[in-house]
Protein backbone atom coordinates (compact mmCIF):
# COMPACT_ATOMS: atom_id res chain seq x y z
CA UNK A 1 0.00 0.00 0.00
CA UNK A 2 1.14 3.52 -0.71
CA UNK A 3 0.48 6.77 1.13
CA UNK A 4 -2.45 8.77 -0.30
CA UNK A 5 -0.62 11.96 0.61
CA UNK A 6 2.92 11.42 -0.74
CA UNK A 7 2.86 7.97 -2.46
CA UNK A 8 5.61 6.53 -0.22
CA UNK A 9 5.13 2.98 1.12
CA UNK A 10 2.94 2.54 4.20
CA UNK A 11 4.13 0.41 7.12
CA UNK A 12 1.76 -1.49 9.42
CA UNK A 13 1.11 -0.02 12.89
CA UNK A 14 -0.90 -2.64 14.72
CA UNK A 15 -3.36 -4.88 12.93
CA UNK A 16 -5.59 -2.32 11.20
CA UNK A 17 -3.52 0.88 10.83
CA UNK A 18 -0.69 1.99 8.57
CA UNK A 19 1.77 4.88 8.83
CA UNK A 20 3.84 6.53 6.14
CA UNK A 21 7.55 6.59 6.94
CA UNK A 22 8.10 9.68 4.79
CA UNK A 23 5.36 12.09 5.92
CA UNK A 24 3.87 10.43 9.02
CA UNK A 25 0.37 10.14 7.52
CA UNK A 26 -1.74 7.46 9.25
CA UNK A 27 -4.70 5.62 7.75
CA UNK A 28 -6.77 2.57 8.63
CA UNK A 29 -6.98 -0.41 6.32
CA UNK A 30 -10.69 0.31 5.71
CA UNK A 31 -10.10 3.99 4.95
CA UNK A 32 -7.28 3.11 2.55
CA UNK A 33 -9.55 0.67 0.71
CA UNK A 34 -12.26 3.34 0.41
CA UNK A 35 -9.66 5.83 -0.84
CA UNK A 36 -8.49 3.38 -3.53
CA UNK A 37 -12.07 2.66 -4.64
CA UNK A 38 -12.84 6.38 -4.97
CA UNK A 39 -9.60 7.12 -6.84
CA UNK A 40 -10.20 4.19 -9.19
CA UNK A 41 -13.78 5.33 -9.89
CA UNK A 42 -12.55 8.88 -10.53
CA UNK A 43 -9.83 7.70 -12.92
CA UNK A 44 -12.21 5.37 -14.80
CA UNK A 45 -14.85 7.99 -15.59
CA UNK A 46 -14.71 11.46 -14.04
CA UNK A 47 -18.16 12.53 -15.23
CA UNK A 48 -19.80 9.40 -13.86
CA UNK A 49 -17.89 9.81 -10.58
CA UNK A 50 -19.04 13.40 -10.05
CA UNK A 51 -22.60 12.52 -11.05
CA UNK A 52 -22.59 9.84 -8.33
CA UNK A 53 -21.11 12.32 -5.82
CA UNK A 54 -23.82 14.89 -6.61
CA UNK A 55 -26.55 12.24 -6.30
CA UNK A 56 -25.16 11.10 -2.95
CA UNK A 57 -24.90 14.71 -1.73
CA UNK A 58 -28.49 15.42 -2.77
CA UNK A 59 -29.75 12.25 -1.05
CA UNK A 60 -27.96 13.20 2.18
CA UNK A 61 -29.19 16.80 2.02
CA UNK A 62 -32.74 15.51 1.58
CA UNK A 63 -32.42 13.89 5.03
CA UNK A 64 -31.67 17.24 6.71
CA UNK A 65 -34.46 19.02 8.54
CA UNK A 66 -36.19 21.68 6.48
CA UNK A 67 -35.05 24.48 8.80
CA UNK A 68 -31.43 23.46 8.27
CA UNK A 69 -31.79 23.32 4.48
CA UNK A 70 -33.22 26.83 4.48
CA UNK A 71 -30.32 28.06 6.61
CA UNK A 72 -27.80 26.63 4.12
CA UNK A 73 -29.69 28.09 1.16
CA UNK A 74 -29.68 31.55 2.77
CA UNK A 75 -25.99 31.41 3.72
CA UNK A 76 -24.98 30.22 0.26
CA UNK A 77 -27.33 32.50 -1.61
PDB file of C-alpha atoms in Angstrom:
ATOM      1  CA  UNK A   1       0.000   0.000   0.000  1.00  0.00           C
ATOM      2  CA  UNK A   2       1.145   3.523  -0.707  1.00  0.00           C
ATOM      3  CA  UNK A   3       0.485   6.773   1.129  1.00  0.00           C
ATOM      4  CA  UNK A   4      -2.454   8.771  -0.295  1.00  0.00           C
ATOM      5  CA  UNK A   5      -0.619  11.962   0.607  1.00  0.00           C
ATOM      6  CA  UNK A   6       2.921  11.423  -0.741  1.00  0.00           C
ATOM      7  CA  UNK A   7       2.860   7.968  -2.457  1.00  0.00           C
ATOM      8  CA  UNK A   8       5.610   6.526  -0.218  1.00  0.00           C
ATOM      9  CA  UNK A   9       5.128   2.981   1.124  1.00  0.00           C
ATOM     10  CA  UNK A  10       2.939   2.539   4.204  1.00  0.00           C
ATOM     11  CA  UNK A  11       4.130   0.411   7.120  1.00  0.00           C
ATOM     12  CA  UNK A  12       1.760  -1.487   9.424  1.00  0.00           C
ATOM     13  CA  UNK A  13       1.114  -0.022  12.887  1.00  0.00           C
ATOM     14  CA  UNK A  14      -0.899  -2.639  14.722  1.00  0.00           C
ATOM     15  CA  UNK A  15      -3.358  -4.876  12.927  1.00  0.00           C
ATOM     16  CA  UNK A  16      -5.594  -2.316  11.198  1.00  0.00           C
ATOM     17  CA  UNK A  17      -3.524   0.884  10.832  1.00  0.00           C
ATOM     18  CA  UNK A  18      -0.693   1.991   8.568  1.00  0.00           C
ATOM     19  CA  UNK A  19       1.768   4.879   8.832  1.00  0.00           C
ATOM     20  CA  UNK A  20       3.840   6.535   6.142  1.00  0.00           C
ATOM     21  CA  UNK A  21       7.553   6.589   6.944  1.00  0.00           C
ATOM     22  CA  UNK A  22       8.100   9.676   4.795  1.00  0.00           C
ATOM     23  CA  UNK A  23       5.361  12.089   5.919  1.00  0.00           C
ATOM     24  CA  UNK A  24       3.868  10.426   9.022  1.00  0.00           C
ATOM     25  CA  UNK A  25       0.368  10.143   7.521  1.00  0.00           C
ATOM     26  CA  UNK A  26      -1.742   7.459   9.252  1.00  0.00           C
ATOM     27  CA  UNK A  27      -4.699   5.623   7.746  1.00  0.00           C
ATOM     28  CA  UNK A  28      -6.770   2.570   8.628  1.00  0.00           C
ATOM     29  CA  UNK A  29      -6.976  -0.408   6.320  1.00  0.00           C
ATOM     30  CA  UNK A  30     -10.688   0.308   5.713  1.00  0.00           C
ATOM     31  CA  UNK A  31     -10.096   3.991   4.948  1.00  0.00           C
ATOM     32  CA  UNK A  32      -7.283   3.115   2.547  1.00  0.00           C
ATOM     33  CA  UNK A  33      -9.552   0.672   0.713  1.00  0.00           C
ATOM     34  CA  UNK A  34     -12.257   3.341   0.405  1.00  0.00           C
ATOM     35  CA  UNK A  35      -9.658   5.832  -0.839  1.00  0.00           C
ATOM     36  CA  UNK A  36      -8.493   3.379  -3.533  1.00  0.00           C
ATOM     37  CA  UNK A  37     -12.072   2.664  -4.639  1.00  0.00           C
ATOM     38  CA  UNK A  38     -12.836   6.377  -4.967  1.00  0.00           C
ATOM     39  CA  UNK A  39      -9.602   7.116  -6.844  1.00  0.00           C
ATOM     40  CA  UNK A  40     -10.201   4.190  -9.195  1.00  0.00           C
ATOM     41  CA  UNK A  41     -13.778   5.331  -9.888  1.00  0.00           C
ATOM     42  CA  UNK A  42     -12.546   8.878 -10.534  1.00  0.00           C
ATOM     43  CA  UNK A  43      -9.831   7.695 -12.924  1.00  0.00           C
ATOM     44  CA  UNK A  44     -12.213   5.370 -14.804  1.00  0.00           C
ATOM     45  CA  UNK A  45     -14.854   7.993 -15.585  1.00  0.00           C
ATOM     46  CA  UNK A  46     -14.708  11.465 -14.036  1.00  0.00           C
ATOM     47  CA  UNK A  47     -18.160  12.533 -15.229  1.00  0.00           C
ATOM     48  CA  UNK A  48     -19.803   9.396 -13.856  1.00  0.00           C
ATOM     49  CA  UNK A  49     -17.890   9.810 -10.576  1.00  0.00           C
ATOM     50  CA  UNK A  50     -19.037  13.398 -10.048  1.00  0.00           C
ATOM     51  CA  UNK A  51     -22.599  12.525 -11.045  1.00  0.00           C
ATOM     52  CA  UNK A  52     -22.588   9.845  -8.332  1.00  0.00           C
ATOM     53  CA  UNK A  53     -21.107  12.322  -5.822  1.00  0.00           C
ATOM     54  CA  UNK A  54     -23.820  14.889  -6.608  1.00  0.00           C
ATOM     55  CA  UNK A  55     -26.548  12.241  -6.303  1.00  0.00           C
ATOM     56  CA  UNK A  56     -25.155  11.102  -2.947  1.00  0.00           C
ATOM     57  CA  UNK A  57     -24.895  14.709  -1.732  1.00  0.00           C
ATOM     58  CA  UNK A  58     -28.489  15.415  -2.765  1.00  0.00           C
ATOM     59  CA  UNK A  59     -29.750  12.254  -1.045  1.00  0.00           C
ATOM     60  CA  UNK A  60     -27.958  13.203   2.181  1.00  0.00           C
ATOM     61  CA  UNK A  61     -29.195  16.798   2.019  1.00  0.00           C
ATOM     62  CA  UNK A  62     -32.744  15.509   1.583  1.00  0.00           C
ATOM     63  CA  UNK A  63     -32.422  13.894   5.028  1.00  0.00           C
ATOM     64  CA  UNK A  64     -31.666  17.243   6.713  1.00  0.00           C
ATOM     65  CA  UNK A  65     -34.464  19.017   8.537  1.00  0.00           C
ATOM     66  CA  UNK A  66     -36.193  21.684   6.479  1.00  0.00           C
ATOM     67  CA  UNK A  67     -35.051  24.484   8.802  1.00  0.00           C
ATOM     68  CA  UNK A  68     -31.429  23.463   8.266  1.00  0.00           C
ATOM     69  CA  UNK A  69     -31.787  23.317   4.478  1.00  0.00           C
ATOM     70  CA  UNK A  70     -33.218  26.829   4.484  1.00  0.00           C
ATOM     71  CA  UNK A  71     -30.316  28.058   6.608  1.00  0.00           C
ATOM     72  CA  UNK A  72     -27.803  26.628   4.118  1.00  0.00           C
ATOM     73  CA  UNK A  73     -29.694  28.094   1.159  1.00  0.00           C
ATOM     74  CA  UNK A  74     -29.684  31.552   2.773  1.00  0.00           C
ATOM     75  CA  UNK A  75     -25.993  31.406   3.723  1.00  0.00           C
ATOM     76  CA  UNK A  76     -24.981  30.217   0.260  1.00  0.00           C
ATOM     77  CA  UNK A  77     -27.329  32.496  -1.613  1.00  0.00           C
TER      78      UNK A  77
END
